[in-house]
XYZ file of C-alpha atoms in Angstrom:
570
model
C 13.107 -44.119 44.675
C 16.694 -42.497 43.931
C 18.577 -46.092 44.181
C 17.821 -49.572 42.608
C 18.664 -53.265 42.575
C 22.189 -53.257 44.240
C 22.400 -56.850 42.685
C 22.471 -55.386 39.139
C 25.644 -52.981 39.588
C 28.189 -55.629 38.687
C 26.325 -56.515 35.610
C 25.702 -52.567 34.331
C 29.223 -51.832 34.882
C 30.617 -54.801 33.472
C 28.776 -54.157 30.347
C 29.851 -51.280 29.634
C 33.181 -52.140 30.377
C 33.261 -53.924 27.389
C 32.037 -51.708 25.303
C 34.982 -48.785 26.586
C 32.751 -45.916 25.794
C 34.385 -42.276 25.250
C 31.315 -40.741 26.402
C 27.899 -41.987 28.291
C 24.712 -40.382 29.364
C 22.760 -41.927 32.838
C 19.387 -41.296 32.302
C 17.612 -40.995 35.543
C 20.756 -40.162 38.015
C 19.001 -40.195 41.013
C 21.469 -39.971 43.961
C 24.265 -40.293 41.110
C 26.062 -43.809 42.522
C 26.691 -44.617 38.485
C 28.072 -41.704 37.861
C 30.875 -42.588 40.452
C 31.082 -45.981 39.600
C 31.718 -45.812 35.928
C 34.799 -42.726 37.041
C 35.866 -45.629 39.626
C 36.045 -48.515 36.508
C 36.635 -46.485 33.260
C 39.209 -43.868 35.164
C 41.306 -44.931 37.767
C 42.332 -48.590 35.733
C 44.003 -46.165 33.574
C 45.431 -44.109 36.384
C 43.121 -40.926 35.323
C 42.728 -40.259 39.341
C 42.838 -36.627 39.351
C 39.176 -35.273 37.917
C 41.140 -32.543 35.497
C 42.653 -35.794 34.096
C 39.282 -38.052 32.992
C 38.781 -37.893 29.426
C 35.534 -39.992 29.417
C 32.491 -37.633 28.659
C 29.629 -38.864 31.633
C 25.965 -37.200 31.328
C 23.279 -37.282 33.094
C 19.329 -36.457 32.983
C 16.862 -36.192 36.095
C 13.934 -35.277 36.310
C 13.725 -33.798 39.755
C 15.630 -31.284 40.634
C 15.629 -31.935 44.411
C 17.833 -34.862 43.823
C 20.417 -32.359 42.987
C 23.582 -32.977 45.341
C 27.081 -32.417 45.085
C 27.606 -35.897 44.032
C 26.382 -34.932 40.538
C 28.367 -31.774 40.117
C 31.562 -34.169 41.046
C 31.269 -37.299 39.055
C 29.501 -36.007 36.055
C 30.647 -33.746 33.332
C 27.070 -31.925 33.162
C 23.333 -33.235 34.431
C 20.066 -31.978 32.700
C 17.415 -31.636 34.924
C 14.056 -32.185 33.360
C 11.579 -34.458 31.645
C 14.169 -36.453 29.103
C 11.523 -36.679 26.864
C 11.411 -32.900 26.501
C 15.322 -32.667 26.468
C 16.551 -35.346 24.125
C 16.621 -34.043 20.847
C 19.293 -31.087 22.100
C 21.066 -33.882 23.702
C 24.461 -34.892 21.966
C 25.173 -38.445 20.889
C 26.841 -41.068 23.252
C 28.313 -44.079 22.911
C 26.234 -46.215 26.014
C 23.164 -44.919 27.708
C 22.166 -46.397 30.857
C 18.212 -46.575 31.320
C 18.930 -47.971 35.151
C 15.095 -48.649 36.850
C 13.505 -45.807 34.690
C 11.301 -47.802 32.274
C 8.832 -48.595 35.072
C 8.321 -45.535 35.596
C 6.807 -45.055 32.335
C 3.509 -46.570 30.496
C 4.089 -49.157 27.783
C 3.638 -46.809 25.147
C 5.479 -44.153 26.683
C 8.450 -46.345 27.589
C 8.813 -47.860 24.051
C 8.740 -44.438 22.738
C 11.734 -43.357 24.947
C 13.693 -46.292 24.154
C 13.292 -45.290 20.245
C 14.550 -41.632 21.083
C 17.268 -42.971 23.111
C 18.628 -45.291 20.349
C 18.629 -42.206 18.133
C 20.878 -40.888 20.782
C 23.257 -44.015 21.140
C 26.151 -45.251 19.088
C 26.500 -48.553 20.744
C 23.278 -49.433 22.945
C 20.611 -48.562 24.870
C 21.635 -50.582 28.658
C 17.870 -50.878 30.500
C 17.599 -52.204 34.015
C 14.252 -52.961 35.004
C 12.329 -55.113 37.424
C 10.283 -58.009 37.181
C 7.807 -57.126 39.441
C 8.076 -53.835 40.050
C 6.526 -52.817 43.918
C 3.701 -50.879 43.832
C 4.503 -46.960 44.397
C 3.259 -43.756 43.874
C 5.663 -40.822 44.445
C 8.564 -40.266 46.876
C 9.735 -37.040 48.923
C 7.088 -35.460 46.395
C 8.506 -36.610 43.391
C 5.854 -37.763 40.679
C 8.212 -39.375 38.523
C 8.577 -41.803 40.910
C 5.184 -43.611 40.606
C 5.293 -47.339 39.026
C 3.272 -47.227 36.086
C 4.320 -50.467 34.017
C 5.766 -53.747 34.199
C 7.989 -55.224 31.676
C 9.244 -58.144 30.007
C 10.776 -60.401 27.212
C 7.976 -59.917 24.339
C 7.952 -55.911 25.177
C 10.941 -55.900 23.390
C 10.674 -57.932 20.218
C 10.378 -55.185 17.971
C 13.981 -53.858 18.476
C 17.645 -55.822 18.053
C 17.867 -56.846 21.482
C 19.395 -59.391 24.371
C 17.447 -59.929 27.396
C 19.366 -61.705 30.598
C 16.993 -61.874 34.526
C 19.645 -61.673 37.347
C 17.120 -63.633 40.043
C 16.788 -61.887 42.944
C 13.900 -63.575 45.499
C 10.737 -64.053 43.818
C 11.417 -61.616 41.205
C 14.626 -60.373 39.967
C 16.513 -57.395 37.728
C 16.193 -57.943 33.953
C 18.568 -56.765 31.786
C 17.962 -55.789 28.604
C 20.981 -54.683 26.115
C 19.248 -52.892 22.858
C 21.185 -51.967 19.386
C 20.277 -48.910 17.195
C 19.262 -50.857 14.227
C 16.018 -52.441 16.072
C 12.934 -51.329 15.240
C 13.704 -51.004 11.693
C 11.005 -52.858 10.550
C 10.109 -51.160 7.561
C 13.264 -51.797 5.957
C 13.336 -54.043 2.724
C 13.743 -57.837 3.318
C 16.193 -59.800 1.536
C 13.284 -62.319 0.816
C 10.260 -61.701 -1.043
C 7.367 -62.356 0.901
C 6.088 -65.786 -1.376
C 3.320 -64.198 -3.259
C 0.685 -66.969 -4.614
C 2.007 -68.809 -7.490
C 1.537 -67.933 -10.857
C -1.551 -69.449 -12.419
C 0.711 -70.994 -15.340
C 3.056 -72.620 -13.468
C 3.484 -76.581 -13.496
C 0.807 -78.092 -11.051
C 1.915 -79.653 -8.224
C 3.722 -82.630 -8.381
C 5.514 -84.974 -5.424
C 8.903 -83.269 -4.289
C 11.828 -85.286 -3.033
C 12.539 -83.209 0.423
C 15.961 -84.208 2.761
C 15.378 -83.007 6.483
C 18.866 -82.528 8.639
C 17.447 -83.212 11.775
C 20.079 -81.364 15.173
C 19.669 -83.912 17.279
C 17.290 -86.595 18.841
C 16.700 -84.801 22.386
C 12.765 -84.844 22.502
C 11.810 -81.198 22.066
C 8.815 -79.932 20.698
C 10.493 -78.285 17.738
C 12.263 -81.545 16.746
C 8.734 -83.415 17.396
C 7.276 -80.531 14.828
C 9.748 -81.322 11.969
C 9.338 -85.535 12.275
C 5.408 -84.789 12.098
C 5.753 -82.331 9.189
C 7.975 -85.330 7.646
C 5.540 -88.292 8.349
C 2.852 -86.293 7.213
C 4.349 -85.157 3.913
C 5.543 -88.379 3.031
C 1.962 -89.662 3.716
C 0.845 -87.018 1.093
C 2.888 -88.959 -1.874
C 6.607 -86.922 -1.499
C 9.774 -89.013 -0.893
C 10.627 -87.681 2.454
C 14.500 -88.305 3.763
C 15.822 -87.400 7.085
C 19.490 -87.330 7.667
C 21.266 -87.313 11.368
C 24.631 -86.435 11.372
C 26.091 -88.585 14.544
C 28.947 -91.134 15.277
C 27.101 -92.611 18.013
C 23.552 -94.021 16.936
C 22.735 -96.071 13.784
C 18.723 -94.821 13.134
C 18.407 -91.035 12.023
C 14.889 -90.830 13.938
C 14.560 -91.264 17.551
C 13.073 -93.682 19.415
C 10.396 -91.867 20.992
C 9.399 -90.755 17.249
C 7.317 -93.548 15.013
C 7.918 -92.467 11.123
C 6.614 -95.302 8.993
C 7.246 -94.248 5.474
C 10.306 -91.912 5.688
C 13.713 -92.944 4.602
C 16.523 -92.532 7.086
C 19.995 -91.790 7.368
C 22.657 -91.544 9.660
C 25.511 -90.026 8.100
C 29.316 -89.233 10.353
C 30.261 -85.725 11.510
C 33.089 -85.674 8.639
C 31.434 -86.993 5.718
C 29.765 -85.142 3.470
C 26.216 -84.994 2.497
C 26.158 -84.214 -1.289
C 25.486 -88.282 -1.637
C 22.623 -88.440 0.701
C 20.824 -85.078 -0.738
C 21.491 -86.102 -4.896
C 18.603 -85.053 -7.202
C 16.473 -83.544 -3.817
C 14.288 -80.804 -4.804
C 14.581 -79.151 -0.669
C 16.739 -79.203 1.841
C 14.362 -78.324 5.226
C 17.225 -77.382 8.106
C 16.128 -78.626 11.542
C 18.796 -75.664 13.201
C 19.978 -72.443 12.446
C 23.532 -73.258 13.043
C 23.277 -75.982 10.090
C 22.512 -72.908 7.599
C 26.004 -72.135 6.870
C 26.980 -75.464 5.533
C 23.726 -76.384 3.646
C 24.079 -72.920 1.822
C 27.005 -74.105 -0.396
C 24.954 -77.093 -1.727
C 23.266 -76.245 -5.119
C 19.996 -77.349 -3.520
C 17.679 -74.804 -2.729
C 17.666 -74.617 1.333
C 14.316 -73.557 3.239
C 14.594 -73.024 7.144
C 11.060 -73.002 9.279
C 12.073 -71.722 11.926
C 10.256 -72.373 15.363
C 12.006 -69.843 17.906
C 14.145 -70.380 20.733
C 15.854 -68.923 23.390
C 18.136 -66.824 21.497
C 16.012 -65.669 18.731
C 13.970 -63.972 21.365
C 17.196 -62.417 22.692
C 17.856 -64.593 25.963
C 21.439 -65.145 26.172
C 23.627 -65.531 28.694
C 25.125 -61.855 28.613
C 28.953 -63.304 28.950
C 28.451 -65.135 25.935
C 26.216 -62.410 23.963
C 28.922 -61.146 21.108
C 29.842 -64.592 19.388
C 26.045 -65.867 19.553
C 25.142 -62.050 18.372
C 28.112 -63.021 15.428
C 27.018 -66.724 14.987
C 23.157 -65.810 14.579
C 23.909 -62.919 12.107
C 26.178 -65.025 10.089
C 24.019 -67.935 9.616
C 20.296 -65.945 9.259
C 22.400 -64.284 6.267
C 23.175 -67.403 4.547
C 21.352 -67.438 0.816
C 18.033 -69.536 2.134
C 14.574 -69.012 2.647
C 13.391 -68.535 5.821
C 9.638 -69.562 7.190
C 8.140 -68.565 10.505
C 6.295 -71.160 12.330
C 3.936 -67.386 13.612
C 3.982 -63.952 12.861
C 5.624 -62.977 16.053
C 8.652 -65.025 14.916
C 8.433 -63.715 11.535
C 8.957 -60.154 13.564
C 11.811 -60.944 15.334
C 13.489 -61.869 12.097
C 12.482 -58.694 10.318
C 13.245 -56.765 13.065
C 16.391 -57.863 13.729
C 17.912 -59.472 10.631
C 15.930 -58.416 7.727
C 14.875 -61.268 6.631
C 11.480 -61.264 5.359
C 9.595 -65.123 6.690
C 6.325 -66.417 5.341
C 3.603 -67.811 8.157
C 3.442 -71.141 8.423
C 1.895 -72.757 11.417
C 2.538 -75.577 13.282
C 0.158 -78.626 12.967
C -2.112 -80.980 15.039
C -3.455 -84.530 14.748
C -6.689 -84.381 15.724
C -7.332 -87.934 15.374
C -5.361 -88.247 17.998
C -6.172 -85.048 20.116
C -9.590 -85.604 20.897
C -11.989 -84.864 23.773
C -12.450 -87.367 26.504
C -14.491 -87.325 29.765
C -11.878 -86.051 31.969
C -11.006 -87.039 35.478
C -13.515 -87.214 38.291
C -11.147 -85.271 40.296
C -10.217 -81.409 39.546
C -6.868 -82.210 37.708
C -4.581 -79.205 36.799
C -2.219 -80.067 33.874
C 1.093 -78.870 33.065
C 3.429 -79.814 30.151
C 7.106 -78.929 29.635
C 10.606 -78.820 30.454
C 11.322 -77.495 34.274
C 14.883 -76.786 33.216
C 13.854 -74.268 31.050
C 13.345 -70.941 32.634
C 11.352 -69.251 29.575
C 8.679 -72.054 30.330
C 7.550 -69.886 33.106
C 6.908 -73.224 35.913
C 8.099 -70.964 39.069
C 4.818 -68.607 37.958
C 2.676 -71.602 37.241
C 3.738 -73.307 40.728
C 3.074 -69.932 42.546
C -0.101 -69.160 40.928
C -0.945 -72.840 42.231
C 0.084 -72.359 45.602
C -2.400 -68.752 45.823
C -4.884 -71.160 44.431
C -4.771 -73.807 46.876
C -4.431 -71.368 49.446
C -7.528 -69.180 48.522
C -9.727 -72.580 49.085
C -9.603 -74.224 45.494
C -9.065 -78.379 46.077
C -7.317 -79.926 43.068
C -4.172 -81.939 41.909
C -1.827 -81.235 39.468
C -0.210 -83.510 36.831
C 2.916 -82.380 35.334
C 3.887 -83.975 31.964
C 8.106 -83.479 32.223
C 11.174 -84.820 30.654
C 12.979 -85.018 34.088
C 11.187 -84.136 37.388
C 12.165 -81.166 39.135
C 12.614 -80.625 43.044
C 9.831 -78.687 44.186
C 7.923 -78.357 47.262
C 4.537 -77.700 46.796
C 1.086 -77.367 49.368
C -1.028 -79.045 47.007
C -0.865 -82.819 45.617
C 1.938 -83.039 42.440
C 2.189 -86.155 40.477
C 4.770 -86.139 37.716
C 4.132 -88.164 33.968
C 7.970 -88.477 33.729
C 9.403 -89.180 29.613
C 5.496 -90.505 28.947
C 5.323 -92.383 25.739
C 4.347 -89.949 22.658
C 1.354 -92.446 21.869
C 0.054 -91.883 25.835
C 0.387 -87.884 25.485
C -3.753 -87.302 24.409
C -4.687 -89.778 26.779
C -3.228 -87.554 29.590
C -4.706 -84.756 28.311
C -8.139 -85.827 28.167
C -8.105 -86.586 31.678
C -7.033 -83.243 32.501
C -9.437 -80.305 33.621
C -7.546 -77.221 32.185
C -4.459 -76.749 30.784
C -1.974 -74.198 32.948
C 0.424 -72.441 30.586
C 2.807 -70.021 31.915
C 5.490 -69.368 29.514
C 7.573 -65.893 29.163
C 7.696 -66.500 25.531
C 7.272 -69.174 23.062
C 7.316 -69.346 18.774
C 3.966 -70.974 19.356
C 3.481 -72.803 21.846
C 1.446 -76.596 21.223
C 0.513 -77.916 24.741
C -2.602 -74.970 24.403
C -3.608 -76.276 20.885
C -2.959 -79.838 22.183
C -4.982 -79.286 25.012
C -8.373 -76.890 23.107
C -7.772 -80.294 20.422
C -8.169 -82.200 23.570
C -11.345 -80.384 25.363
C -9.180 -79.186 27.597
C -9.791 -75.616 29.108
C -6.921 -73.445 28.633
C -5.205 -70.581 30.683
C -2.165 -69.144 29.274
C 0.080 -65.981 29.476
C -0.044 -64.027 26.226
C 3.659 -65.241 25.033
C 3.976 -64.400 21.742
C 3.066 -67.334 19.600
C -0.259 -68.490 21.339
C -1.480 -65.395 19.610
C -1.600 -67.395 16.379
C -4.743 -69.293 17.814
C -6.338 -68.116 21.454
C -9.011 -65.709 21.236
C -9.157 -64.622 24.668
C -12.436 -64.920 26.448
C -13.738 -67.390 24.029
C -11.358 -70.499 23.417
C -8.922 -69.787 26.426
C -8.022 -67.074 29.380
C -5.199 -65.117 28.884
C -2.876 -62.892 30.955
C 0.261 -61.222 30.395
C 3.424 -63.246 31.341
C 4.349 -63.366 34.933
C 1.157 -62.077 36.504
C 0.841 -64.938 38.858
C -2.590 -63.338 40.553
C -4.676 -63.356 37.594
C -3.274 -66.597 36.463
C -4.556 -68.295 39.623
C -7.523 -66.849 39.239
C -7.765 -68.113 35.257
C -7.410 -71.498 36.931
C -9.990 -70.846 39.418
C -12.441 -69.256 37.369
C -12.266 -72.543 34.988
C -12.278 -75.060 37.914
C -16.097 -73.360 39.685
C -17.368 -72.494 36.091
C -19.103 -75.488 34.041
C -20.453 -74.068 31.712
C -17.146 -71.609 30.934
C -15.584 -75.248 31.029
C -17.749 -76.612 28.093
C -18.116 -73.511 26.127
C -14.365 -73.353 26.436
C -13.837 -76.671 25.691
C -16.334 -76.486 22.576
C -14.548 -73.022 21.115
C -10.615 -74.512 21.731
C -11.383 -77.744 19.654
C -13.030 -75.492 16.824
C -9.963 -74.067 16.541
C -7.812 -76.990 16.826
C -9.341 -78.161 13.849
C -8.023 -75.185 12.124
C -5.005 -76.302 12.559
C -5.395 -79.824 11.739
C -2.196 -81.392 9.651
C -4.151 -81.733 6.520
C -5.168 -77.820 6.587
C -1.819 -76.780 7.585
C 0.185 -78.934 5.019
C -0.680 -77.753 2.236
C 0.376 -73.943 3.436
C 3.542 -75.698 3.334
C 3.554 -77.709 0.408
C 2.786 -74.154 -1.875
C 5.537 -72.074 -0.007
C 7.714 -75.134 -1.336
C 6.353 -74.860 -4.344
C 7.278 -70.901 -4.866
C 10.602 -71.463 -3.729
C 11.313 -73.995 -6.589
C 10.040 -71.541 -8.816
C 11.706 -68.205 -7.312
C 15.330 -69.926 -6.988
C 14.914 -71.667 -10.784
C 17.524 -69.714 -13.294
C 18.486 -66.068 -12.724
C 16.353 -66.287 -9.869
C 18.551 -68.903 -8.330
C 21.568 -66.883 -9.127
C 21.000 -63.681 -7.875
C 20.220 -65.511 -4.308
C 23.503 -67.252 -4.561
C 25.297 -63.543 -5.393
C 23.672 -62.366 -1.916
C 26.538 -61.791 0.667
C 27.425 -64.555 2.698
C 27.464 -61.599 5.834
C 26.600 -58.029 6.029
C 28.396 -55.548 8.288
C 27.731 -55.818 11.918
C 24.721 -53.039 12.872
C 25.395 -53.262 16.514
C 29.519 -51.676 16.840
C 30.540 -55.069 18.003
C 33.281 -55.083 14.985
């Protein structure tokens, strides 16, 4: 229809507010309330009342001309009527343009294609408004452009610079989505070499002294990645260190963590770590913020990054410009950046330019091994409930269809505090469950539910396929690096709470599904096993010696500590 989401006005306007455009084009006026509302807030502050005295330039493009009223020949300077995608290349350039509830109007490939034409059209950003679950309609008062033929979210966007915020509105809600004219650019040169294998002359491998910097001792499954990686290189004969800086414990690792043959550190906010890090061959960051300091040791510095929140462009939009600032700063520091899966390895071509090598995540399988379940139909779910990009709402919904369609099961919900829900069907909460009990709850599980948004890779699936365990999961991003959809787990695409229920369903009446599932998911679990996915590591760490030795070394330090800003935010 002509009008959207009411909730999202404050948030459009206030956006571009900031960015005090001279000129803006509204694509998709409609009835033409934006083109009023930006005279009302960029105008009349300024005391430009009269219309023969506004000097900002507002555009607009609809596609139906029967929308025409005299509301667009008042409030903006000229409207094209017509397909955009037919008028945008005799279009001028603008500093903002609002895509407000168009995109769903669009097919994935056909929206992704406008929002590349737009960018070409915008100085500043791109400003889309779209739903998250978009009602299903076909046209209105005989206008075809009206039909919903798409629904959109985070990982549609991960191939431009972008920041994503979700203004919750019922059961669904507005996303906004704020995207820069440098994204996309992924076929521009990296400032990293993609690590090539090593030359057949060079030294064989030998044991590496390696210094982690661990962020903090919050149980998280990143920080739970890095201690692993640690153990289990120190196992394989290198002197592994891990440093904490902190004023307020007195052991580096925390206690939920059991590292037996890694020496420890805890070292005060002000001191400095040159002592602690003498004569190491690495420094492995544990954060992104930490690359800024680390960079001015003469240590070569490798960051693996994992993903998080704002990598994948989820930021609170009132704090967007310094974490846009702070990211771009420290992903330009002189280090070498890994990827933890190729979908985080996009984001940081995509949007910094950093070229990052693959290297996965690992899994004890001795550990993670399949049991005979429960007798009764248990549902499992693992994760933080304070974290929105975990997707639980969906999960809990898709549960509640489930229950409600007939299905009898409980669910067990492995947490590190327990939310307040209300749910039809029996909940029972493993609340801050010892690390050593974790494969124990899985095996008594009888499929995995996995709901996320978006994740860097996402271990409760391979947990749970090392486990037996059936799995149903969204397709959010980093599961990619292991589910094979059909064969080893079901997938959907985030959010879809209908087919997600029936995933669970289909795994719950199906027994044989359930085994051949089961039988496919640990196959590939032992792909991933630690002593497969080491050594990946241990040879990227290798090449890095090598490429920052002499000149090599050098010409990384000469790199700038921070390029100009791409995205007009000065």
């Amino acid at each position: 229809m002509p009008t959207s989401y009411f909730q999202a006005i404050p948030t459009v306007l206030s956006q571009v507010i900031l960015a005090q455009p001279t000129s803006v084009l509204d694509v998709g006026v409609g009835f033409g309330k934006y083109g009023v509302l930006l005279r009302e807030v960029l105008e009349l502050p300024v005391g430009r009342y009269n219309r023969t005295m506004w000097k900002t330039r507002i555009d607009g493009v609809e596609a139906f001309a029967d929308y025409e009223n005299p509301i667009h020949h008042f409030a903006y300077d000229h409207v094209y009527y017509g397909d955009v995608r037919v008028l945008i290349d005799s279009l001028p350039e603008y500093d903002v343009v609002l895509l407000i509830d168009v995109l769903e109007h669009f097919t994935k490939l056909e929206g992704l294609t406008l929002v590349r034409q737009l960018l070409r059209k915008a100085r500043r950003f791109v400003l889309i408004s779209t739903p998250l679950y978009p009602d299903t309609q076909d046209s209105y008062l005989g206008n075809q452009f009206e039909a919903h033929k798409s629904r959109w979210h985070t990982l549609d966007f991960v191939g431009f610079d972008f920041t994503y915020s979700l203004l919750p509105i019922g059961d669904g809600g507005a996303q906004i989505v704020k995207v820069y004219p440098s994204a996309g650019d992924t076929g521009a040169d990296g400032k990293d070499e993609l690590l090539s294998t090593r030359d057949p002359g060079a030294n064989a491998p030998r044991s590496l002294s390696l210094v982690y910097i661990l962020p903090h001792q919050k149980l998280t499954g990143g920080l739970k990645m890095l201690l692993q990686q640690a153990e289990v290189l120190s196992r394989r004969g290198h002197q592994v260190r891990v440093l904490l800086k902190s004023n307020e414990v007195t052991s580096a690792v925390p206690q939920w963590a059991t590292l037996t043959q890694v020496e420890q550190h805890v070292v005060p906010p002000g001191q400095s770590l040159r002592p602690f890090i003498a004569n190491a061959d690495v420094i492995m960051a544990g954060w992104v913020e930490q690359l800024e300091e680390l960079a001015r040791y003469d240590i070569p510095v490798v960051y693996w990054e994992q993903g998080h929140e704002w990598l994948f462009g989820d930021m609170p939009l009132e704090y967007e410009p310094a974490i846009r600032r702070l990211l771009l700063h420290n992903y330009s520091q002189p280090v070498t950046l890994l990827a933890v899966s190729p979908i985080v390895s996009q984001i940081l071509q995509a949007r910094y330019h950093r070229r990052a090598e693959v290297v996965p995540n690992g899994i004890d399988v001795e550990s993670f091994y399949p049991g005979a379940g429960d007798t009764e139909p248990t549902v499992l779910l693992v994760g933080n409930p304070a974290l929105r990009f975990k997707g639980f709402d969906v999960a809990l919904r898709a549960l509640d269809r489930l229950w409600r369609s007939g299905f009898r099961f409980k669910v067990r919900w492995v947490c590190q505090q327990r939310p307040r829900v209300y749910t039809s069907f029996p909940l029972e909460y493993e609340e801050n469950p010892p690390q050593e009990r974790l494969p124990d709850i899985y095996r008594e599980a009888s499929v995995l539910l996995f709901a996320s948004w978006y994740e860097g890779f996402g271990m409760p699936p391979l947990e749970a396929m090392a486990s037996g365990v059936p799995v149903v999961t969204t397709r959010c991003g980093g599961v990619d690096s292991f589910v094979d959809p059909g064969r080893n787990a079901i997938a959907v695409e985030p959010g879809d709470v209908e087919n997600l229920a029936a995933g669970v369903g289909q795994v719950l009446g199906d027994n044989s599904l359930r085994l051949r599932m089961a039988v496919n998911g640990r196959q590939t679990a032992q792909r991933f096993a630690w002593e497969n996915v080491v050594p990946q590591l241990e040879e990227a760490l290798y090449r890095v010696i090598d490429r920052l030795s002499g000149s090599a070394r050098s010409f990384l330090r000469a790199m700038p500590a921070e390029p100009p800003a791409a995205d007009g935010e000065g």
